[in-house]
Short mmCIF file of C-alpha atoms in Angstrom, two decimals:
data_model
loop_
_atom_site.label_atom_id
_atom_site.label_comp_id
_atom_site.label_asym_id
_atom_site.label_seq_id
_atom_site.Cartn_x
_atom_site.Cartn_y
_atom_site.Cartn_z
CA MET A 201 73.55 -89.04 38.33
CA THR A 202 75.60 -89.30 35.12
CA ASP A 203 78.25 -92.03 35.12
CA SER A 204 81.79 -90.75 34.75
CA ILE A 205 85.28 -92.14 34.36
CA GLY A 206 86.79 -88.92 35.67
CA GLN A 207 89.71 -87.53 33.72
CA PRO A 208 92.49 -90.12 33.64
CA ALA A 209 95.95 -89.11 32.49
CA TRP A 210 95.52 -90.41 28.94
CA MET A 211 92.46 -88.19 28.50
CA THR A 212 94.14 -84.96 29.60
CA ALA A 213 97.57 -85.61 28.06
CA PRO A 214 98.82 -82.72 25.87
CA ALA A 215 98.63 -84.77 22.66
CA THR A 216 95.05 -85.86 23.38
CA ALA A 217 94.05 -82.31 24.25
CA ALA A 218 95.59 -80.97 21.05
CA VAL A 219 93.60 -83.39 18.89
CA LEU A 220 90.32 -82.60 20.65
CA ASP A 221 91.04 -78.87 20.46
CA ALA A 222 91.52 -79.20 16.70
CA LEU A 223 88.26 -81.10 16.20
CA GLU A 224 86.24 -78.77 18.44
CA ALA A 225 87.60 -75.71 16.64
CA ALA A 226 85.92 -77.06 13.52
CA GLY A 227 82.80 -78.71 14.94
CA GLY A 228 82.11 -77.09 18.27
CA ALA A 229 81.99 -78.48 21.78
CA ASP A 230 81.05 -82.16 22.11
CA CYS A 231 81.56 -82.80 18.38
CA ALA A 232 84.02 -85.54 19.34
CA ARG A 233 83.93 -88.16 22.08
CA PHE A 234 86.17 -90.98 23.19
CA VAL A 235 84.77 -94.36 22.18
CA GLY A 236 85.29 -98.10 22.35
CA GLY A 237 88.23 -99.76 24.06
CA CYS A 238 89.64 -96.75 25.91
CA VAL A 239 86.26 -96.02 27.47
CA ARG A 240 85.50 -99.67 28.22
CA ASN A 241 88.89 -100.22 29.88
CA ALA A 242 88.54 -97.05 31.91
CA VAL A 243 85.13 -98.23 33.16
CA VAL A 244 86.49 -101.62 34.28
CA GLY A 245 89.79 -100.28 35.59
CA ARG A 246 92.14 -101.72 32.98
CA PRO A 247 95.08 -100.00 31.26
CA VAL A 248 94.34 -97.94 28.16
CA ASP A 249 96.65 -98.37 25.18
CA ASP A 250 94.87 -97.03 22.10
CA ILE A 251 92.71 -93.92 22.10
CA ASP A 252 89.82 -93.93 19.62
CA ILE A 253 87.61 -90.93 18.97
CA ALA A 254 84.18 -90.70 17.32
CA THR A 255 83.07 -87.46 15.73
CA VAL A 256 80.19 -85.88 13.83
CA LEU A 257 82.75 -84.33 11.46
CA THR A 258 83.10 -85.98 8.06
CA PRO A 259 86.50 -87.41 7.12
CA ASP A 260 87.24 -84.37 4.96
CA GLN A 261 86.30 -82.04 7.80
CA THR A 262 88.41 -84.06 10.23
CA THR A 263 91.41 -83.90 7.91
CA GLY A 264 90.94 -80.16 7.47
CA ALA A 265 90.60 -79.58 11.20
CA LEU A 266 93.81 -81.46 11.95
CA ALA A 267 95.71 -79.69 9.19
CA ALA A 268 94.51 -76.28 10.44
CA ALA A 269 95.97 -77.12 13.84
CA GLY A 270 99.26 -78.23 12.31
CA LEU A 271 98.65 -81.90 13.01
CA LYS A 272 99.20 -84.79 10.64
CA ALA A 273 96.21 -86.67 9.21
CA VAL A 274 96.58 -90.14 7.72
CA PRO A 275 93.61 -91.63 5.75
CA THR A 276 93.92 -95.11 7.28
CA GLY A 277 90.32 -96.19 6.58
CA ILE A 278 88.76 -93.36 4.70
CA GLU A 279 86.05 -95.49 3.05
CA HIS A 280 84.76 -96.31 6.52
CA GLY A 281 85.23 -92.80 7.82
CA THR A 282 88.50 -93.29 9.69
CA VAL A 283 91.35 -90.81 9.77
CA THR A 284 94.35 -91.23 12.06
CA GLY A 285 95.47 -88.00 13.66
CA VAL A 286 99.10 -87.88 14.73
CA CYS A 287 100.30 -85.61 17.51
CA GLN A 288 103.62 -85.79 19.33
CA GLY A 289 104.28 -89.15 17.72
CA ARG A 290 101.03 -90.72 18.95
CA GLY A 291 98.22 -91.89 16.70
CA PHE A 292 94.54 -91.26 17.43
CA GLU A 293 91.98 -93.16 15.33
CA ILE A 294 89.20 -90.69 14.55
CA THR A 295 86.05 -92.10 12.94
CA THR A 296 82.96 -90.31 11.68
CA LEU A 297 79.66 -91.50 13.15
CA ARG A 298 78.16 -94.00 10.73
CA ARG A 299 75.41 -96.45 10.02
CA ASP A 300 75.50 -99.58 7.89
CA VAL A 301 73.89 -99.40 4.46
CA ALA A 302 74.82 -102.93 3.32
CA THR A 303 76.93 -105.77 4.72
CA ASP A 304 77.96 -109.22 3.51
CA GLY A 305 79.50 -110.59 6.68
CA ARG A 306 82.99 -109.51 5.73
CA ARG A 307 82.80 -105.84 4.79
CA ALA A 308 80.25 -103.09 5.13
CA VAL A 309 79.08 -100.12 3.08
CA VAL A 310 78.47 -97.26 5.48
CA ALA A 311 76.78 -93.87 5.41
CA PHE A 312 77.90 -91.05 7.67
CA THR A 313 75.52 -89.66 10.26
CA ASP A 314 75.45 -87.18 13.11
CA ASP A 315 73.32 -89.46 15.28
CA TRP A 316 75.24 -90.97 18.19
CA GLY A 317 72.50 -93.54 18.75
CA GLN A 318 72.74 -94.82 15.17
CA ASP A 319 76.50 -95.15 15.54
CA ALA A 320 76.08 -97.14 18.74
CA GLN A 321 73.56 -99.51 17.13
CA ARG A 322 76.10 -100.73 14.56
CA ARG A 323 78.73 -101.63 17.18
CA ASP A 324 79.23 -105.20 18.32
CA PHE A 325 78.82 -105.38 22.11
CA THR A 326 77.15 -103.09 24.60
CA LEU A 327 80.39 -102.61 26.53
CA ASN A 328 82.02 -101.32 23.32
CA ALA A 329 79.15 -98.93 22.53
CA LEU A 330 80.19 -96.45 25.20
CA TYR A 331 81.27 -92.86 24.66
CA ALA A 332 83.00 -90.44 27.01
CA ARG A 333 82.94 -86.67 26.75
CA ARG A 334 86.00 -84.63 27.41
CA ASP A 335 84.98 -84.04 31.00
CA GLY A 336 84.80 -87.82 31.59
CA SER A 337 81.01 -88.08 31.63
CA LEU A 338 79.76 -91.27 29.98
CA VAL A 339 77.17 -91.62 27.22
CA ASP A 340 75.55 -95.06 27.07
CA PRO A 341 73.10 -95.12 24.12
CA THR A 342 72.09 -98.79 24.61
CA GLY A 343 71.39 -98.21 28.29
CA GLN A 344 73.28 -101.40 29.16
CA GLY A 345 76.91 -100.76 28.31
CA VAL A 346 78.16 -99.47 31.65
CA ALA A 347 76.34 -102.13 33.67
CA ASP A 348 77.43 -104.93 31.32
CA ALA A 349 81.06 -103.77 31.39
CA LYS A 350 81.17 -103.67 35.19
CA ALA A 351 79.41 -107.04 35.50
CA GLY A 352 81.57 -108.70 32.84
CA ARG A 353 78.64 -109.51 30.53
CA ILE A 354 79.42 -109.82 26.82
CA VAL A 355 76.12 -108.93 25.18
CA PHE A 356 75.53 -108.02 21.55
CA VAL A 357 73.92 -104.69 20.73
CA GLY A 358 70.41 -105.62 19.59
CA GLU A 359 69.83 -109.00 17.95
CA PRO A 360 72.95 -111.22 18.02
CA GLU A 361 72.35 -112.76 14.59
CA GLN A 362 71.96 -109.36 12.98
CA ARG A 363 75.27 -108.23 14.46
CA LEU A 364 76.94 -111.44 13.28
CA HIS A 365 75.58 -111.16 9.74
CA GLU A 366 77.21 -107.73 9.57
CA ASP A 367 80.63 -109.24 10.25
CA TYR A 368 81.19 -112.94 10.90
CA LEU A 369 84.47 -112.18 12.66
CA ARG A 370 82.26 -111.13 15.56
CA ILE A 371 81.76 -114.84 16.27
CA LEU A 372 85.42 -115.05 17.29
CA ARG A 373 85.33 -111.61 18.89
CA PHE A 374 82.54 -112.82 21.16
CA PHE A 375 84.76 -115.57 22.55
CA ARG A 376 87.76 -113.25 22.70
CA PHE A 377 85.91 -110.63 24.73
CA LEU A 378 84.47 -113.37 26.92
CA ALA A 379 88.04 -114.50 27.67
CA TRP A 380 89.26 -110.99 28.41
CA TYR A 381 86.28 -109.35 30.09
CA GLY A 382 83.73 -112.03 30.93
CA LYS A 383 82.85 -112.69 34.56
CA THR A 384 79.37 -114.21 34.54
CA GLY A 385 79.48 -116.94 31.90
CA ALA A 386 78.31 -116.68 28.33
CA ASP A 387 75.12 -114.90 27.25
CA GLU A 388 72.92 -117.76 26.03
CA ALA A 389 71.41 -115.87 23.07
CA ALA A 390 74.85 -114.79 21.89
CA LEU A 391 76.34 -118.27 22.28
CA ALA A 392 73.46 -119.88 20.40
CA ALA A 393 73.79 -117.39 17.53
CA CYS A 394 77.54 -118.04 17.27
CA ALA A 395 76.90 -121.80 17.14
CA ARG A 396 74.23 -121.44 14.44
CA LEU A 397 76.42 -119.28 12.21
CA LYS A 398 79.77 -120.96 12.84
CA ASP A 399 80.05 -122.19 9.24
CA ARG A 400 80.25 -118.56 8.08
CA ILE A 401 83.71 -118.29 9.60
CA ALA A 402 84.95 -119.99 6.43
CA SER A 403 84.15 -116.81 4.51
CA LEU A 404 86.70 -114.79 6.49
CA SER A 405 90.31 -114.26 5.50
CA ALA A 406 92.89 -116.41 7.24
CA GLU A 407 94.71 -113.31 8.46
CA ARG A 408 91.64 -111.96 10.27
CA ILE A 409 90.96 -115.36 11.85
CA SER A 410 94.50 -115.93 13.10
CA LYS A 411 94.80 -112.39 14.47
CA GLU A 412 91.59 -112.79 16.45
CA LEU A 413 92.54 -116.27 17.64
CA LEU A 414 95.92 -115.14 18.97
CA LYS A 415 94.30 -112.19 20.75
CA LEU A 416 91.88 -114.60 22.41
CA LEU A 417 94.67 -116.95 23.47
CA ALA A 418 96.62 -114.01 24.96
CA ALA A 419 93.99 -113.48 27.68
CA ASP A 420 95.14 -114.29 31.21
CA ASP A 421 92.89 -117.35 31.40
CA PRO A 422 91.08 -118.27 28.17
CA ARG A 423 90.27 -121.84 29.21
CA ALA A 424 86.54 -121.37 29.79
CA SER A 425 86.14 -119.46 26.54
CA VAL A 426 88.03 -122.08 24.53
CA GLU A 427 85.94 -124.83 26.12
CA LEU A 428 82.78 -123.00 25.01
CA MET A 429 84.19 -122.63 21.49
CA LEU A 430 84.80 -126.37 21.44
CA LYS A 431 81.30 -127.23 22.65
CA ALA A 432 79.68 -124.79 20.20
CA GLY A 433 81.58 -126.27 17.25
CA VAL A 434 83.34 -122.96 16.60
CA LEU A 435 86.85 -124.13 17.43
CA GLU A 436 86.81 -126.82 14.76
CA MET A 437 86.05 -124.15 12.17
CA VAL A 438 89.29 -122.41 13.13
CA LEU A 439 91.44 -125.43 13.99
CA PRO A 440 90.15 -128.34 11.90
CA GLU A 441 92.44 -130.87 13.56
CA PRO A 442 92.22 -133.01 16.73
CA ILE A 443 92.56 -130.71 19.71
CA ASP A 444 94.65 -131.42 22.82
CA ILE A 445 92.48 -129.49 25.24
CA GLU A 446 94.06 -131.10 28.30
CA ARG A 447 97.57 -130.00 27.38
CA PHE A 448 96.26 -126.51 26.62
CA ASN A 449 94.51 -126.30 29.98
CA GLY A 450 97.64 -127.59 31.68
CA LEU A 451 99.82 -124.94 30.05
CA VAL A 452 97.50 -122.10 31.08
CA GLU A 453 97.45 -123.44 34.63
CA ILE A 454 101.23 -123.69 34.73
CA GLU A 455 101.65 -120.14 33.45
CA ALA A 456 99.32 -118.83 36.14
CA ASP A 457 100.78 -120.90 38.99
CA GLN A 458 104.43 -120.32 38.10
CA LEU A 459 104.08 -116.69 36.97
CA PHE A 460 105.36 -117.48 33.49
CA GLU A 461 104.75 -114.97 30.73
CA THR A 462 101.54 -115.54 28.76
CA GLU A 463 102.48 -116.62 25.23
CA ALA A 464 99.62 -116.96 22.75
CA VAL A 465 101.70 -118.75 20.10
CA LEU A 466 102.83 -121.45 22.54
CA ARG A 467 99.23 -121.85 23.73
CA LEU A 468 98.23 -122.41 20.12
CA ALA A 469 100.93 -125.07 19.84
CA ALA A 470 99.58 -126.70 23.01
CA LEU A 471 96.15 -127.01 21.40
CA LEU A 472 97.49 -128.78 18.33
CA PRO A 473 98.25 -132.50 18.01
CA GLY A 474 101.90 -133.52 18.37
CA ASP A 475 102.46 -133.74 14.62
CA GLN A 476 104.83 -131.33 12.92
CA LEU A 477 103.32 -131.85 9.47
CA VAL A 478 99.84 -131.06 10.76
CA ALA A 479 101.17 -128.01 12.59
CA ALA A 480 102.96 -126.73 9.52
CA ARG A 481 99.87 -127.22 7.37
CA LEU A 482 97.67 -125.42 9.85
CA ALA A 483 100.16 -122.57 10.19
CA GLU A 484 100.05 -122.10 6.43
CA THR A 485 96.25 -122.22 6.43
CA LEU A 486 96.13 -119.53 9.12
CA ARG A 487 98.79 -117.48 7.32
CA LEU A 488 100.88 -117.22 10.46
CA SER A 489 104.18 -115.39 10.25
CA ASN A 490 107.21 -117.49 9.41
CA ALA A 491 108.55 -116.97 12.92
CA ASP A 492 105.32 -118.16 14.56
CA ARG A 493 105.07 -121.13 12.19
CA ASP A 494 108.65 -122.20 12.87
CA ARG A 495 108.21 -121.83 16.61
CA ILE A 496 105.10 -124.01 16.66
CA VAL A 497 106.63 -126.68 14.43
CA GLU A 498 109.80 -126.78 16.53
CA ALA A 499 107.83 -126.96 19.78
CA LEU A 500 105.92 -130.01 18.53
CA ALA A 501 108.95 -132.00 17.37
CA PRO A 502 108.75 -135.67 18.44
CA GLY A 503 112.14 -135.75 20.10
CA PRO A 504 114.18 -135.62 22.13
CA ALA A 505 111.64 -136.40 24.83
CA LEU A 506 111.95 -134.13 27.84
CA LYS A 507 111.40 -135.49 31.35
CA SER A 508 111.32 -133.67 34.65
CA TRP A 509 114.03 -135.89 36.08
CA MET A 510 116.67 -135.10 33.44
CA SER A 511 120.11 -134.56 34.92
CA PRO A 512 121.83 -131.19 34.55
CA ARG A 513 124.22 -132.78 32.07
CA GLU A 514 121.34 -134.08 29.95
CA ILE A 515 119.65 -130.70 30.09
CA ARG A 516 122.79 -128.90 28.89
CA ARG A 517 123.25 -131.40 26.07
CA THR A 518 119.65 -130.95 24.92
CA VAL A 519 119.76 -127.17 25.18
CA TYR A 520 122.92 -127.15 23.07
CA ARG A 521 121.17 -129.12 20.35
CA LEU A 522 117.81 -127.30 20.45
CA GLY A 523 118.64 -123.79 21.60
CA GLN A 524 117.22 -122.21 24.75
CA ALA A 525 113.96 -120.93 23.25
CA ALA A 526 112.96 -124.27 21.71
CA PHE A 527 113.99 -126.15 24.86
CA ARG A 528 111.85 -123.86 27.01
CA ASP A 529 108.83 -124.31 24.73
CA ARG A 530 109.17 -128.09 24.65
CA ALA A 531 109.70 -128.26 28.41
CA LYS A 532 106.53 -126.28 29.08
CA LEU A 533 104.50 -128.46 26.71
CA ALA A 534 105.93 -131.63 28.24
CA TRP A 535 105.12 -130.30 31.70
CA ALA A 536 101.56 -129.44 30.62
CA ALA A 537 101.05 -132.88 29.10
CA ALA A 538 102.38 -134.66 32.18
CA ALA A 539 99.30 -133.64 34.18
CA ARG A 540 101.65 -132.28 36.85
CA THR A 541 102.56 -135.79 38.02
CA ALA A 542 106.08 -134.61 38.86
CA PRO A 543 106.69 -131.81 41.36
CA ALA A 544 106.55 -128.36 39.77
CA MET A 545 109.93 -127.65 41.37
CA GLN A 546 111.59 -130.21 39.07
CA TRP A 547 110.16 -128.74 35.86
CA ARG A 548 110.78 -125.18 36.92
CA GLY A 549 114.33 -126.02 37.96
CA MET A 550 114.97 -127.62 34.59
CA ILE A 551 113.74 -124.53 32.74
CA ALA A 552 115.69 -122.21 35.02
CA LEU A 553 118.91 -124.18 34.44
CA ALA A 554 118.39 -124.01 30.68
CA ASP A 555 117.64 -120.28 30.75
CA GLY A 556 120.67 -119.52 32.90
CA TRP A 557 123.18 -121.66 31.04
CA VAL A 558 125.53 -119.88 28.64
CA ARG A 559 125.74 -122.05 25.55
CA PRO A 560 129.47 -122.67 24.85
CA VAL A 561 131.06 -122.34 21.44
CA PHE A 562 132.67 -125.46 19.99
CA PRO A 563 136.41 -124.65 20.08
CA LEU A 564 137.41 -126.21 16.74
CA SER A 565 136.85 -125.21 13.14
CA GLY A 566 137.28 -126.68 9.69
CA GLU A 567 140.75 -125.15 9.51
CA ASP A 568 141.76 -127.13 12.60
CA VAL A 569 140.55 -130.33 10.91
CA MET A 570 142.55 -129.66 7.73
CA ALA A 571 145.60 -128.77 9.86
CA ALA A 572 145.30 -132.27 11.32
CA GLY A 573 145.73 -133.72 7.84
CA VAL A 574 142.17 -134.14 6.60
CA PRO A 575 141.90 -132.99 2.96
CA LYS A 576 139.44 -130.29 2.05
CA GLY A 577 136.03 -131.74 1.22
CA PRO A 578 133.03 -133.51 2.82
CA MET A 579 135.29 -135.44 5.20
CA VAL A 580 136.10 -132.20 7.06
CA GLY A 581 132.51 -131.82 8.20
CA GLN A 582 132.24 -135.47 9.11
CA VAL A 583 135.34 -135.33 11.32
CA LEU A 584 134.23 -132.05 12.88
CA ARG A 585 130.84 -133.51 13.79
CA GLU A 586 132.39 -136.61 15.36
CA VAL A 587 134.72 -134.53 17.54
CA GLU A 588 131.85 -132.20 18.48
CA ASP A 589 129.80 -135.23 19.56
CA TRP A 590 132.72 -136.30 21.78
CA TRP A 591 132.99 -132.78 23.19
CA ILE A 592 129.26 -132.73 24.00
CA ASP A 593 129.45 -136.19 25.63
CA HIS A 594 132.24 -134.84 27.83
CA ASP A 595 129.94 -132.04 29.00
CA PHE A 596 131.51 -129.33 26.83
CA LEU A 597 135.05 -129.82 28.04
CA ASP A 598 136.70 -126.43 28.46
CA ASP A 599 140.06 -127.60 27.13
CA LYS A 600 140.90 -126.92 23.50
CA LEU A 601 144.11 -128.97 23.70
CA SER A 602 142.11 -132.08 24.64
CA ALA A 603 139.75 -131.40 21.74
CA ILE A 604 142.70 -131.14 19.35
CA GLU A 605 144.11 -134.43 20.64
CA LYS A 606 140.75 -136.07 20.02
CA LEU A 607 140.65 -134.51 16.55
CA LYS A 608 144.06 -135.99 15.73
CA ALA A 609 142.92 -139.44 16.89
CA VAL A 610 139.77 -139.26 14.76
CA ALA A 611 141.69 -137.95 11.76
CA GLN A 612 144.27 -140.77 11.98
CA GLY A 613 141.48 -143.33 12.02
CA MET A 614 139.87 -141.99 8.87
CA ALA A 615 140.55 -143.40 5.43
CA TYR A 616 140.78 -140.57 2.92
#
């Protein structure tokens, strides 16, 4: 009996049908099949986001077929045979069947083919070398893909080292797919090959490495995969700094236990040592976005130290200084590092108070300071900061008149 994924909604949607109709009008029935992630996720019962299609049509033929049907074609990877078809605002990555002619571990020279088996042989893992026809029937050229997907086995197509020499990013992809789809532990041959070739990661661009790393860390529970990366010497090729694996493990556990949102960037911060200079240097090396870099650096600041027993007043004062996002990040990291010695209720209550508090606006301005007799210049800021410190110490007193009286007292005590 042929395996089938049925016909889920994404497969029969009008936009999907229109793209397949266009391709089949040019190449005949079964000239195009669904491939890769959408098929894999359908097999294992996970949501499908992106829809990729493989076809025997050449890129030029694909472009012509889409145009004939009134659909947009974007040459997103034409040298590798990929055209993105756009229908009803949705993109479909359509790639011609291909085989590798030459590879250097970073990029490949490909030749187009009409052989589905050859196309499957150049893919990374058996669970990604699956195709589905329009009627939902599965095509499994390696003979292992469906079984491996259902069992959660991450197995390279053919010889692991050969697959890795084609693209060294597959070393990181192995651990990423293990984190997302693995159920039975690591394939020993694959793990050994990744360990032997780990030095080749240095040949990859920082952008490719960081993108793959953050995808790995976004898995529900990447702890086992990260531990294997550490033991295999792969993690140090990506993060060449001392690793705080205990804090990382603690954060993942907290997120799972407390139903917090999974945040890959904060997990990366948890892995790093508590040194802002090291974090900033590593963020630059990985070419992280400015926002991700700043978040990690801020999360790893040495102070103020957060404790689970902070009073509500102390929490409000700290949130005012740090902002809610930075406070939440630091609280989670402090909680993770504390080995859960304090009751979870205390940490969660602290974060909830910070998230629910509306940060007040300091009621005075520079104009108020000058109205109190302080001449325009640096002294204005100095006086304003001193009064703001008083206002914070008084738990953000909701009384502008009292703040003005304090301002007058400070201003009278200043020597201009």
